[in-house]
CSV table of C-alpha atoms in Angstrom, one decimal:
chain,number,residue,atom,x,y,z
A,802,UNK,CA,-4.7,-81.8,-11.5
A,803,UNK,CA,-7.6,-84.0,-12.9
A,804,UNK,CA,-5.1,-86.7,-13.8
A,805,UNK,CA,-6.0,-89.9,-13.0
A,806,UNK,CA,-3.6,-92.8,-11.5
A,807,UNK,CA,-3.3,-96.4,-11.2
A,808,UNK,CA,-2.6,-97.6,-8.0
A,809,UNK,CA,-2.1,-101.0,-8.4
A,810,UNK,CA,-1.3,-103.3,-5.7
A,811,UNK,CA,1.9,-104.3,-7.3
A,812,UNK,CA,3.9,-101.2,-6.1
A,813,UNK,CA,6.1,-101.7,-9.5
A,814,UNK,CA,7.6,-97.9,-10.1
A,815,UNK,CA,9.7,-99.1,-13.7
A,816,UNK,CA,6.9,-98.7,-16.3
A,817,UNK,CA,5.2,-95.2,-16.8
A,818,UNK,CA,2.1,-96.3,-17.5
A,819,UNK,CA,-0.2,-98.9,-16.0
A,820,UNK,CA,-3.7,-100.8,-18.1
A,821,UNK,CA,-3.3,-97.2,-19.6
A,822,UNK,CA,-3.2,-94.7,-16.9
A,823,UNK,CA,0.0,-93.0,-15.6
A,824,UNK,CA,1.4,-95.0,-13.1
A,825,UNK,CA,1.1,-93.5,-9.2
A,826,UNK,CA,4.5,-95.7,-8.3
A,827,UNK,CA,6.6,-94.2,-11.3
A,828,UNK,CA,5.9,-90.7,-10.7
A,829,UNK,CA,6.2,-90.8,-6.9
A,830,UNK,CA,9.2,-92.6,-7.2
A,831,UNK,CA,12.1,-90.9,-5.3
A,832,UNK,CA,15.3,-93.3,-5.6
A,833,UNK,CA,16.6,-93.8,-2.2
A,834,UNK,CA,13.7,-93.4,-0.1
A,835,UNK,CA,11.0,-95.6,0.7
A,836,UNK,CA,7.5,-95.6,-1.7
A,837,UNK,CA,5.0,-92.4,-0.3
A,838,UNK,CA,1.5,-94.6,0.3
A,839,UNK,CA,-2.0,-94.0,-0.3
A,840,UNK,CA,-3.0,-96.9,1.8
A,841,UNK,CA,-4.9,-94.7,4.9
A,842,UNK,CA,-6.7,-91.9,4.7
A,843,UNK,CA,-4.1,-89.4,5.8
A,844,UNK,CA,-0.7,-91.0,4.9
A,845,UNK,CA,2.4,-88.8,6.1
A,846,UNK,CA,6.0,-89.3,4.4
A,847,UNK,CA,8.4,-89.7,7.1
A,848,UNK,CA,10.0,-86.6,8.9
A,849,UNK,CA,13.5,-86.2,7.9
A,850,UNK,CA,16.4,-84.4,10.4
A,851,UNK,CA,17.3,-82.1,7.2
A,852,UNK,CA,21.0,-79.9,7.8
A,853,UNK,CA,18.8,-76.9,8.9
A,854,UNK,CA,15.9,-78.5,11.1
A,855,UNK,CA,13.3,-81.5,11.0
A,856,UNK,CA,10.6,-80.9,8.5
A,857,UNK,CA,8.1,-83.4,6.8
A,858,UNK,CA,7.9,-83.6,3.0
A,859,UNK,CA,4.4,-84.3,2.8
A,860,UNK,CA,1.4,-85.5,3.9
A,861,UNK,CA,-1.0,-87.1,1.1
A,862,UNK,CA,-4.7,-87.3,1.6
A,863,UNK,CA,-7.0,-89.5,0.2
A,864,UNK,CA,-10.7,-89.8,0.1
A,865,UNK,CA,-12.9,-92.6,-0.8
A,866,UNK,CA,-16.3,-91.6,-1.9
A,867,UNK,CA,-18.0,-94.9,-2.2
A,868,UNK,CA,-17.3,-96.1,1.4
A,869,UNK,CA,-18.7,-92.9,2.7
A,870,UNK,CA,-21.8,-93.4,4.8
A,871,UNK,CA,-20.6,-97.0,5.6
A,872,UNK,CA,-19.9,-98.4,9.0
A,873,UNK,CA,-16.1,-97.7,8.2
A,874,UNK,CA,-16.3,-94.7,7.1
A,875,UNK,CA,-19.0,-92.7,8.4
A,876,UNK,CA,-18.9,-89.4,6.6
A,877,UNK,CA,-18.7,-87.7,3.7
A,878,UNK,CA,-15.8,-85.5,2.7
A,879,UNK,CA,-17.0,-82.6,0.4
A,880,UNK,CA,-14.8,-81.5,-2.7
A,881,UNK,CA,-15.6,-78.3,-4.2
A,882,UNK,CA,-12.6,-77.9,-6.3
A,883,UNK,CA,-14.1,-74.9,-8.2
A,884,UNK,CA,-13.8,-72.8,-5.2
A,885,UNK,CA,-10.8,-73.9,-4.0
A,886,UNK,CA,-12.2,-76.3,-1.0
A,887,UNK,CA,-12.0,-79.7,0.8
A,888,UNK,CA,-13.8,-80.5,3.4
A,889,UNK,CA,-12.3,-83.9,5.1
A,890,UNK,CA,-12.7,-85.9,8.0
A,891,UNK,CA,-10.5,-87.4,10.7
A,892,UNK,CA,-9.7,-91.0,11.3
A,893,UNK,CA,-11.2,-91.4,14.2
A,894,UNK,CA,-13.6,-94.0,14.6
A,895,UNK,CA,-15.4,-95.9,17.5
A,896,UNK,CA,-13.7,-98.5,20.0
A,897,UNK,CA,-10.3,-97.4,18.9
A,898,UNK,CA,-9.3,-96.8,22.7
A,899,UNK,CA,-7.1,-93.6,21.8
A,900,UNK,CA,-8.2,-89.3,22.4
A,901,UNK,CA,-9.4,-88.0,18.9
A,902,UNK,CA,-6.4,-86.0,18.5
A,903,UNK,CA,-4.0,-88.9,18.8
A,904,UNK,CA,-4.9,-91.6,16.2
A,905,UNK,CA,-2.0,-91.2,13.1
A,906,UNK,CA,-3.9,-89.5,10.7
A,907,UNK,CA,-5.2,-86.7,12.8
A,908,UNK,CA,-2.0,-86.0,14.6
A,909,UNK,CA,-0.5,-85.5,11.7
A,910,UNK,CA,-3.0,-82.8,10.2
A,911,UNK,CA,-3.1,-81.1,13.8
A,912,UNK,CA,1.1,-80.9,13.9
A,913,UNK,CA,0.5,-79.7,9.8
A,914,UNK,CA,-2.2,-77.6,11.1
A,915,UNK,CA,0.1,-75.2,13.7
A,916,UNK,CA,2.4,-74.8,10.7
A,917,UNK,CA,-0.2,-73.3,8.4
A,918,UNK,CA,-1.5,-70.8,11.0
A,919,UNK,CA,1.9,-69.8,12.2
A,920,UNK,CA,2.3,-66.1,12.5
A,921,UNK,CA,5.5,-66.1,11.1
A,922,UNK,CA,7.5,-66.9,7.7
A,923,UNK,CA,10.4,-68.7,9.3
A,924,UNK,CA,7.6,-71.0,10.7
A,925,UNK,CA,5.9,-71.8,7.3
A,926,UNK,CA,8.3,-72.2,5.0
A,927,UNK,CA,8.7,-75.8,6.7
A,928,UNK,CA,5.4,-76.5,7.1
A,929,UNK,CA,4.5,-79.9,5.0
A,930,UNK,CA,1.9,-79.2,1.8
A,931,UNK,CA,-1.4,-81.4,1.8
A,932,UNK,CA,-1.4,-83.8,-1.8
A,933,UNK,CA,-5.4,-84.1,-1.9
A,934,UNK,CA,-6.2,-87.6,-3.9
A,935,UNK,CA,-9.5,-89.1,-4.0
A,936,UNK,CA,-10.7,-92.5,-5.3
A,937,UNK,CA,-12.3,-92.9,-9.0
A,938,UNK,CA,-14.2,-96.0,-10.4
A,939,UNK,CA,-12.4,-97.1,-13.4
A,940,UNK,CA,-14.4,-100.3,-15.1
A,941,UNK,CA,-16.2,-102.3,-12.5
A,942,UNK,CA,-14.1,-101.8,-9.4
A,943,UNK,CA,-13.9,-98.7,-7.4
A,944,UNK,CA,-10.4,-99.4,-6.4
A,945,UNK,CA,-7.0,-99.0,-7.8
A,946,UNK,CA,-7.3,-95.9,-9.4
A,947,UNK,CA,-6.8,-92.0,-7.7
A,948,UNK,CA,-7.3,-88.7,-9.1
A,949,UNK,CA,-4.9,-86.0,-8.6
A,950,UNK,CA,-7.2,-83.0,-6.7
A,951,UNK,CA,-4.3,-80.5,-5.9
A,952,UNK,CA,-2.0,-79.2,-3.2
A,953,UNK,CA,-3.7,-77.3,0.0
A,954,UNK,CA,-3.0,-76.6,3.5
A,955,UNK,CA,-5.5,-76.8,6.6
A,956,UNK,CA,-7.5,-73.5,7.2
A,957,UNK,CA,-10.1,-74.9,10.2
A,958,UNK,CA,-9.8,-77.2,12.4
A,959,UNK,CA,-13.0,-78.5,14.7
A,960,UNK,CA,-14.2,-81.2,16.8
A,961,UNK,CA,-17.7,-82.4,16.3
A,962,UNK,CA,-19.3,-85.3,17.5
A,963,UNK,CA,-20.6,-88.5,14.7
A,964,UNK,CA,-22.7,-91.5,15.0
A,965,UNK,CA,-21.7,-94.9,13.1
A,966,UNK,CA,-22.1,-98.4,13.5
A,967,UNK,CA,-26.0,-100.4,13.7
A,968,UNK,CA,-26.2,-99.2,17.0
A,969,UNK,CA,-25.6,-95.7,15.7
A,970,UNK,CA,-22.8,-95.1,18.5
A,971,UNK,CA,-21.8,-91.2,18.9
A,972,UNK,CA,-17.9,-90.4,19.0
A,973,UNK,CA,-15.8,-87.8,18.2
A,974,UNK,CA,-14.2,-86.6,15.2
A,975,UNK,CA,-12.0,-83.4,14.0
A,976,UNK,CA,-13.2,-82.1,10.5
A,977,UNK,CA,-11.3,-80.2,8.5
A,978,UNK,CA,-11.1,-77.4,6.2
A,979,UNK,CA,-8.4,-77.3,3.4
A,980,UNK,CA,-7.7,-74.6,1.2
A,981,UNK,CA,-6.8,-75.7,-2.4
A,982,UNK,CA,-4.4,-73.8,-3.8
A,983,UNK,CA,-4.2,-72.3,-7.7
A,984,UNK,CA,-1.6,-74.0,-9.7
A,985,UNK,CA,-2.4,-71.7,-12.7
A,986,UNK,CA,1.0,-70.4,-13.1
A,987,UNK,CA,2.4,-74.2,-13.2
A,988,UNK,CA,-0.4,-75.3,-15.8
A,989,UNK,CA,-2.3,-77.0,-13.0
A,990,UNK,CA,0.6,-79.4,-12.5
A,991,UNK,CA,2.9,-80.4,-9.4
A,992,UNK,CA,6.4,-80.6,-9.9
A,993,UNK,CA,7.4,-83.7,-7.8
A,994,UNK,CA,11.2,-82.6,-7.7
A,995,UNK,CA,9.7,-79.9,-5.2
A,996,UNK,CA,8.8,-83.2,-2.8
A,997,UNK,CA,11.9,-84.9,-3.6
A,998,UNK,CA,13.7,-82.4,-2.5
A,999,UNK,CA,11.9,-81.6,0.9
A,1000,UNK,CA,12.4,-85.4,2.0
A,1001,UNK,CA,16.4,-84.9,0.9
A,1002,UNK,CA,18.3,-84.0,4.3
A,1003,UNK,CA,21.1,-82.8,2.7
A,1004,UNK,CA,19.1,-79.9,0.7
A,1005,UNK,CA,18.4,-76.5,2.9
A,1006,UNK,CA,14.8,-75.4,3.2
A,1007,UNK,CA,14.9,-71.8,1.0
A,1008,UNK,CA,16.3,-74.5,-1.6
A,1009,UNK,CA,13.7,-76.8,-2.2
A,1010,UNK,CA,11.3,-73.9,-1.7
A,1011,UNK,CA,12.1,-72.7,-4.8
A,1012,UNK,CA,10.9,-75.5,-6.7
A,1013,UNK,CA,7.3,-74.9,-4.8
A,1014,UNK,CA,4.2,-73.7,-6.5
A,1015,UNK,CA,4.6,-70.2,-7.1
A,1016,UNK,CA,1.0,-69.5,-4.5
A,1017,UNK,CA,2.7,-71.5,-2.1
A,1018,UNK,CA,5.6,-69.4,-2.1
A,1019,UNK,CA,3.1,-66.3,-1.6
A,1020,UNK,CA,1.7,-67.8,1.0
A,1021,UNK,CA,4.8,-68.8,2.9
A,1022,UNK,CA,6.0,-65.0,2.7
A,1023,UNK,CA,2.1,-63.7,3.9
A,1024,UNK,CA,0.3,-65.9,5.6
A,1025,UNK,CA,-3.1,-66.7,5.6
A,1026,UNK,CA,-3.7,-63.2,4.6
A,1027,UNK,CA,-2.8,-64.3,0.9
A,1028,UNK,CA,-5.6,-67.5,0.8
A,1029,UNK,CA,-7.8,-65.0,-0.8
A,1030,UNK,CA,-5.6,-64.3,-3.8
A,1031,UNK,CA,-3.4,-67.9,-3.7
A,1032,UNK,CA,-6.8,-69.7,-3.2
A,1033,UNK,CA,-7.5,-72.2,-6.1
A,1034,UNK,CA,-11.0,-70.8,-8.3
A,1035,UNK,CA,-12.0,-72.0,-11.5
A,1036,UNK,CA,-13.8,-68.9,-12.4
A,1037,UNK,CA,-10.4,-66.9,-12.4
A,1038,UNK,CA,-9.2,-68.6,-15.5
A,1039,UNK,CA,-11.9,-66.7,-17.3
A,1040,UNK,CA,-10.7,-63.5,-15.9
A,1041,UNK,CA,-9.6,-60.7,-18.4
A,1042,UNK,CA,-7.2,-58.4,-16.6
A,1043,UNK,CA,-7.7,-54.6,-16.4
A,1044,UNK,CA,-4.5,-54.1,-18.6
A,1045,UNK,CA,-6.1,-56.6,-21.0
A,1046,UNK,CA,-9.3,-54.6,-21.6
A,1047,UNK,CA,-7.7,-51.7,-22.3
A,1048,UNK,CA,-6.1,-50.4,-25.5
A,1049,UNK,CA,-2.3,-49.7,-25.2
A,1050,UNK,CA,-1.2,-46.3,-24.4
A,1051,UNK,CA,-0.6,-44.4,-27.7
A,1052,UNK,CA,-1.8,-46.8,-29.7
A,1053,UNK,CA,-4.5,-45.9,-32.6
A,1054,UNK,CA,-6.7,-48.1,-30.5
A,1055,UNK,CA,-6.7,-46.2,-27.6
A,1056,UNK,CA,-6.8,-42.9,-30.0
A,1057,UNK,CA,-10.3,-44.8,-31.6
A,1058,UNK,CA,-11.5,-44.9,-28.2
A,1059,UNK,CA,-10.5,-41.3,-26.5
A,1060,UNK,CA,-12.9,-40.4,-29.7
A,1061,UNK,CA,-15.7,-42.4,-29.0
A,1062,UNK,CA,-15.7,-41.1,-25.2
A,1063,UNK,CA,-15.3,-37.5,-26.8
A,1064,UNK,CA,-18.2,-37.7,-29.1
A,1065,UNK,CA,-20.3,-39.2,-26.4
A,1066,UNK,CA,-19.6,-37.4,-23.5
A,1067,UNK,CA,-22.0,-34.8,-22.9
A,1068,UNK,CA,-24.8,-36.9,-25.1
A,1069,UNK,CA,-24.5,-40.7,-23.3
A,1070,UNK,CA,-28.4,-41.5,-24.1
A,1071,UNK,CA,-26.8,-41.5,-27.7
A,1072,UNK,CA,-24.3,-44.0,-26.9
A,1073,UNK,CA,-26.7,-46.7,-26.3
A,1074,UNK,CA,-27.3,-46.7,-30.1
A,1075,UNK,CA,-23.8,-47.6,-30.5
A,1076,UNK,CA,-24.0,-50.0,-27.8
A,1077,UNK,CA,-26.7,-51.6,-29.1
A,1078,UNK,CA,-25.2,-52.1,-32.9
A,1079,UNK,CA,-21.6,-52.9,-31.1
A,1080,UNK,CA,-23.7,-55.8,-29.0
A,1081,UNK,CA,-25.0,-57.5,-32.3
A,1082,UNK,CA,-22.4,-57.8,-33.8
A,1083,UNK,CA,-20.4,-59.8,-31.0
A,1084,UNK,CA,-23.9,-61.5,-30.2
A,1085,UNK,CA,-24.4,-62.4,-33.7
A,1086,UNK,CA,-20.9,-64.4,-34.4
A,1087,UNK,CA,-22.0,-67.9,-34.8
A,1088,UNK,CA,-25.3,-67.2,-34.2
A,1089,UNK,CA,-28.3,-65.0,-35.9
A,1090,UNK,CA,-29.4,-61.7,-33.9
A,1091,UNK,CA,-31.8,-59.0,-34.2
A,1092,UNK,CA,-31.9,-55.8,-33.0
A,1093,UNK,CA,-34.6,-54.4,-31.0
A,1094,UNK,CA,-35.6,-51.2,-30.1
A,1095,UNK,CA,-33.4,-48.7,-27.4
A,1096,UNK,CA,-35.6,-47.7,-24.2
A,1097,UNK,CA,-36.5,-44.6,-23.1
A,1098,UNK,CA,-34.2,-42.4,-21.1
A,1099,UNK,CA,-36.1,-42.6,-18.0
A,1100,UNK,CA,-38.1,-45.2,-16.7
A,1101,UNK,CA,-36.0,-47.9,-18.3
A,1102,UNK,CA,-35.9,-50.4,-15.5
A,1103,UNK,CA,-32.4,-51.3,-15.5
A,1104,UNK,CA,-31.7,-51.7,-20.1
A,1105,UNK,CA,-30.7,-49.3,-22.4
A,1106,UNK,CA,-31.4,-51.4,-25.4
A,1107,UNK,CA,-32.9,-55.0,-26.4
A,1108,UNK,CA,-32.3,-57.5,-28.9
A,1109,UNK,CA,-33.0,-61.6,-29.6
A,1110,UNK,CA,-30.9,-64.2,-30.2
A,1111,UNK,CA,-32.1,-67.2,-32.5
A,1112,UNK,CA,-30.1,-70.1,-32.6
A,1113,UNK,CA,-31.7,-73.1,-34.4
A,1114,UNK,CA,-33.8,-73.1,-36.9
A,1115,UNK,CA,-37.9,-74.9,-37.0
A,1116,UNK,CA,-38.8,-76.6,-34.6
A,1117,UNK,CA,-35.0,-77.0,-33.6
A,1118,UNK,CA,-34.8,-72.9,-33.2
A,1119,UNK,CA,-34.9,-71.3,-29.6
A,1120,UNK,CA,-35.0,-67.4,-28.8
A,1121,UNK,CA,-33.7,-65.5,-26.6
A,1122,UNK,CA,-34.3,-62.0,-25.4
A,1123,UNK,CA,-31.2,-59.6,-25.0
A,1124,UNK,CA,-31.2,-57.2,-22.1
A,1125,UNK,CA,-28.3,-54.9,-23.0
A,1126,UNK,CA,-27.2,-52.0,-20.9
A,1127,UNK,CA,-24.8,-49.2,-22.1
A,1128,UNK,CA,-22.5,-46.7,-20.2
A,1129,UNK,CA,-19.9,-44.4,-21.6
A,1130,UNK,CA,-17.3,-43.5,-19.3
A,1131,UNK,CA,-14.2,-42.5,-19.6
A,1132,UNK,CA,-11.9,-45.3,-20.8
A,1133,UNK,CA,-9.9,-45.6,-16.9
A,1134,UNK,CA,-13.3,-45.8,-15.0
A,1135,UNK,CA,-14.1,-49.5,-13.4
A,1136,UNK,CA,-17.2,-51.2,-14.0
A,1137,UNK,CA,-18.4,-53.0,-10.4
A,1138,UNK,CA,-20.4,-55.8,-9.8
A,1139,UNK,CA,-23.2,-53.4,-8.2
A,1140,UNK,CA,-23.5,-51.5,-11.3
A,1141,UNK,CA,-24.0,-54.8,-13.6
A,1142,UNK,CA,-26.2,-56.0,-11.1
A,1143,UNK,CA,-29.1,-53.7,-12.1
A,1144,UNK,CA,-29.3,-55.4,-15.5
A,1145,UNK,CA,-28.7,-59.0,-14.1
A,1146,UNK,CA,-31.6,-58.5,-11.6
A,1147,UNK,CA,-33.9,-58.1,-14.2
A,1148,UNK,CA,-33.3,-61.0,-15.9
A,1149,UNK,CA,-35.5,-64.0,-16.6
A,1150,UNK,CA,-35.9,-67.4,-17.5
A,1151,UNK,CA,-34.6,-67.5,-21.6
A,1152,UNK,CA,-32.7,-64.0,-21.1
A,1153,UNK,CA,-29.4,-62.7,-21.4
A,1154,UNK,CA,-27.9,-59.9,-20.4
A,1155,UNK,CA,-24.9,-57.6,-22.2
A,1156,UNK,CA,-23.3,-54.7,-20.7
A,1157,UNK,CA,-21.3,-52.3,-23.2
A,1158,UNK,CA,-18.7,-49.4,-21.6
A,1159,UNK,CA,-15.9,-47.3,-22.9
A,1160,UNK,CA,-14.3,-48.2,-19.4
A,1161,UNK,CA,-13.2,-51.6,-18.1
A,1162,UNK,CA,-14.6,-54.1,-15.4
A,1163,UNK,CA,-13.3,-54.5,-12.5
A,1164,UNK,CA,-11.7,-58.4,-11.4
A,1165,UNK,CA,-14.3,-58.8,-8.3
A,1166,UNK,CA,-16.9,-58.0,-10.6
A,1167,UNK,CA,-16.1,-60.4,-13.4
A,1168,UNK,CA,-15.8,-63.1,-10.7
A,1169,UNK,CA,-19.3,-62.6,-9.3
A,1170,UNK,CA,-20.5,-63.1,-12.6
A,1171,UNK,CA,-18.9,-66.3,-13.4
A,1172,UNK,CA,-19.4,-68.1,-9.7
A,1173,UNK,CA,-22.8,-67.0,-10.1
A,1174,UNK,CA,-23.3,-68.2,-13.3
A,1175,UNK,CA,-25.1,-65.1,-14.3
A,1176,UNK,CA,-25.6,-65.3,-18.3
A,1177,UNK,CA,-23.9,-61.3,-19.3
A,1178,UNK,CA,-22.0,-61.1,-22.1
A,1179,UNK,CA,-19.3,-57.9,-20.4
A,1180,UNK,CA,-17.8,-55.7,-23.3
A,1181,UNK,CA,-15.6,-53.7,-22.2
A,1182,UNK,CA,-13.5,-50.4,-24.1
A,1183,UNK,CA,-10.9,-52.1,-26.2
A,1184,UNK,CA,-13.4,-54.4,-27.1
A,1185,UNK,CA,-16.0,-51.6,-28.2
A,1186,UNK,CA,-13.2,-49.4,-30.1
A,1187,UNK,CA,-12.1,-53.0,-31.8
A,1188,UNK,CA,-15.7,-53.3,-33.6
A,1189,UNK,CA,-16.2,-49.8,-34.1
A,1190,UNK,CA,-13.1,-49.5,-36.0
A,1191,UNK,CA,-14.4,-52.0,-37.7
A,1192,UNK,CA,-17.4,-51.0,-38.9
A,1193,UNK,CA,-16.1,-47.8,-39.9
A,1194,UNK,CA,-13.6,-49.1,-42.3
A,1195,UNK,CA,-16.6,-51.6,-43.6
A,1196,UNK,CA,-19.0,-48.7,-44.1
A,1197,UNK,CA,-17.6,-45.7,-43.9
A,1198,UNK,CA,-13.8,-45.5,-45.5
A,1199,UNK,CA,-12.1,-45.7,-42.0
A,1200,UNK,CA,-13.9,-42.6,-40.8
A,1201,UNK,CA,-14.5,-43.6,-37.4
A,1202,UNK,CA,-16.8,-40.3,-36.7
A,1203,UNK,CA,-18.2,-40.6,-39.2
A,1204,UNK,CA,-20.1,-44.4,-38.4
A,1205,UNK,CA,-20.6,-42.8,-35.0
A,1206,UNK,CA,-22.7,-39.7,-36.4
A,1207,UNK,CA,-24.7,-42.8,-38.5
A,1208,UNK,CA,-25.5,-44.7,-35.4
A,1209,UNK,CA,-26.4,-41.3,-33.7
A,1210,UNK,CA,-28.5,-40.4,-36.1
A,1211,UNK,CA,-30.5,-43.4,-36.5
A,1212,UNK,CA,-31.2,-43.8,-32.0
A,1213,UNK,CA,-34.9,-41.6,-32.5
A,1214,UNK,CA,-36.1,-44.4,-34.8
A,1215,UNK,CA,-35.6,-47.0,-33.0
A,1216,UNK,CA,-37.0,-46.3,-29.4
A,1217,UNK,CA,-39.7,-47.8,-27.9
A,1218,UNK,CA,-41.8,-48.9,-24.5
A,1219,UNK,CA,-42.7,-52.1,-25.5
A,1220,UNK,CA,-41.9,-54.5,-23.2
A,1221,UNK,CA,-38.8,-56.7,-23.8
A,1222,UNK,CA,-40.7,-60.2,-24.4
A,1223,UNK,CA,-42.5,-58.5,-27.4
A,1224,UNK,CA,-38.6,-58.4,-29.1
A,1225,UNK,CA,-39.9,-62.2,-29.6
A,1226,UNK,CA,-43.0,-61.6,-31.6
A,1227,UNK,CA,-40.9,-59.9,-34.3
């Protein structure tokens, strides 16, 4: 995905690479059968009468930004990769005599489309994939070269009426809704021996479904109730799993942080002293922060603690104020997004937020955070136990209760009711 293509003209599949892009031709090319096209909009390889039924290898789909708007092409597709969504339009077009649902391009996504809401597995396993392209400038022409935008399927289907043309006639048009799915387990790459296979008669169905994209495989065996997990989003490449924020069982990691719980437990305002000490140090690598002061236990307003950040230095310096929140819990409670909300809706312009736990956050949470672009730093239990240990064997001979009682006993110094811009003044 991302890759771009040269499509040249030519149609010469022998060399790999083309005036230094990967050549569309040589990858696509499948000996035997005739060259898969770019050269409409919706561009379906032929339907082949394989041993265990017809079935379609493909249909490819390609999008040309810079005609959109013109008399040719009056609309604008929508590509919001990130989120795993295309929104693309139908060929049809004014004074071409034919229904809308009968021109080439969107009878093929209509047949594709009964196939991808079929109720049943049998059904969708030979359903044809969508190869999303769209058209990049390369140099001074905007033709000639593709981008690679991922495999999807159609998830809407809709008529709506358009205008085009000087004398801005109205006809109608389907538009459609693809969903993009994640090619995460495949590196974000298509393997085109899956294609070659589903345009080979000879090979059965189950076969060449192997070679498919492990989320098209899910959703062939579930149905649209898997989009919502098989669905392409950016944000879940920066997705820790629960496993992963937690210390393995029986290890002296997950000892270090069954103590901290313990030591905490029926004391938590203390915690945010550790919280607050454990937050500077992660804050602080690569860049210079200062703690603050902790809040008071009631009245708070949403932070335990608050600190700065100064990156820069003179005139080239910036701060910024840290909003950090603490909670000790034990170490196989979830974090939700409602509970991390409380610090993010506090937030301002030139503030971060960081929330510190002995437990874990949950998937749905961490997801809300990066889609929203919310600027929390989330530090979960193994993370915490990690930096304690830490500091204990810096400052305290590996005694780990020991830099806990330290951090305890220096929380009454350090509380105040300023309010959080003032951490700026000092």
């Amino acid at each position: 995905m991302g890759d771009v293509f040269r499509y040249a003209s030519g149609k010469d599949a022998v060399p790999p690479d083309v005036d230094g892009f990967r050549n569309f031709w040589h990858v696509t090319d499948t000996p035997g059968r005739k060259r898969v096209l770019l050269e409409s909009g919706i561009n379906s390889i032929a339907e082949v009468p394989a041993v265990d039924g017809p079935r379609r290898a493909a249909v490819l789909i390609r999008s040309s930004p810079w005609k959109a708007g013109s008399e040719q092409t009056p609309w604008h597709d929508v590509f919001s990769l990130e989120v795993g969504h295309v929104r693309y339009f139908g060929d049809h077009k004014p004074g071409l005599g034919v229904s809308v649902g009968q021109t080439k391009g969107n009878g093929a996504l209509l047949r594709a489309f009964e196939r991808h809401r079929a109720p049943t597995a049998d059904v969708r396993r030979y359903a044809e994939p969508l190869l999303v392209f769209r058209a990049v400038r390369r140099g001074r022409s905007p033709k000639g070269h593709v981008e690679f935008c991922g495999v999807g399927l159609v998830e809407r289907a809709e008529r709506l009426v358009q205008w085009a043309g000087e004398n801005r006639d109205t006809f109608t048009n389907y538009v459609y809704d693809f969903a993009m799915l994640d090619l995460a387990a495949e590196d974000d790459c298509l393997d085109w021996r899956w294609i070659e296979a589903r345009r080979d008669p000879s090979v059965r169905i189950d076969t060449a479904l192997k070679l498919a994209p492990a989320a098209w495989r899910e959703w062939v065996e579930k149905g649209h109730a898997a989009l919502p997990r098989v669905r392409r989003r950016v944000a879940r490449s920066r997705i820790v799993k629960i496993k992963d924020q937690k210390p393995p069982a029986g290890s002296p990691q997950a000892a270090d942080l069954h103590t901290i719980h313990r030591f905490f437990d029926n004391r938590k305002h203390d915690f945010e002293a550790v919280a607050s000490a454990v937050a500077g140090r992660i804050l602080g690598d690569g860049a210079s922060y200062r703690e603050g002061w902790l809040t008071r236990r009631s009245g708070d307003g949403g932070a335990d603690f608050i600190g700065r950040i100064d990156v820069g230095r003179g005139t080239a310096g910036a701060s910024l104020v840290v909003l950090g929140q603490a909670k000790c819990v034990t170490p196989e409670t979830s974090i939700s997004a409602e509970q991390i909300a409380r610090i993010v809706a506090r937030l301002q312009r030139g503030w971060i937020g960081v929330y510190v736990t002995t437990g874990y956050f949950s998937e749905a949470a961490q997801m809300e955070m990066v889609e929203d672009r919310y600027p929390i730093s989330l530090v979960n239990g193994r993370e915490l136990a990690g930096e304690l240990r830490a500091m204990a064997n810096e400052d305290h001979n590996g005694d780990l209760v020991a830099c806990l009682e330290h951090l305890r006993a220096n929380q009454a110094a350090i509380v105040s009711e300023r309010r959080p811009e003032e951490v700026l003044l000092l």
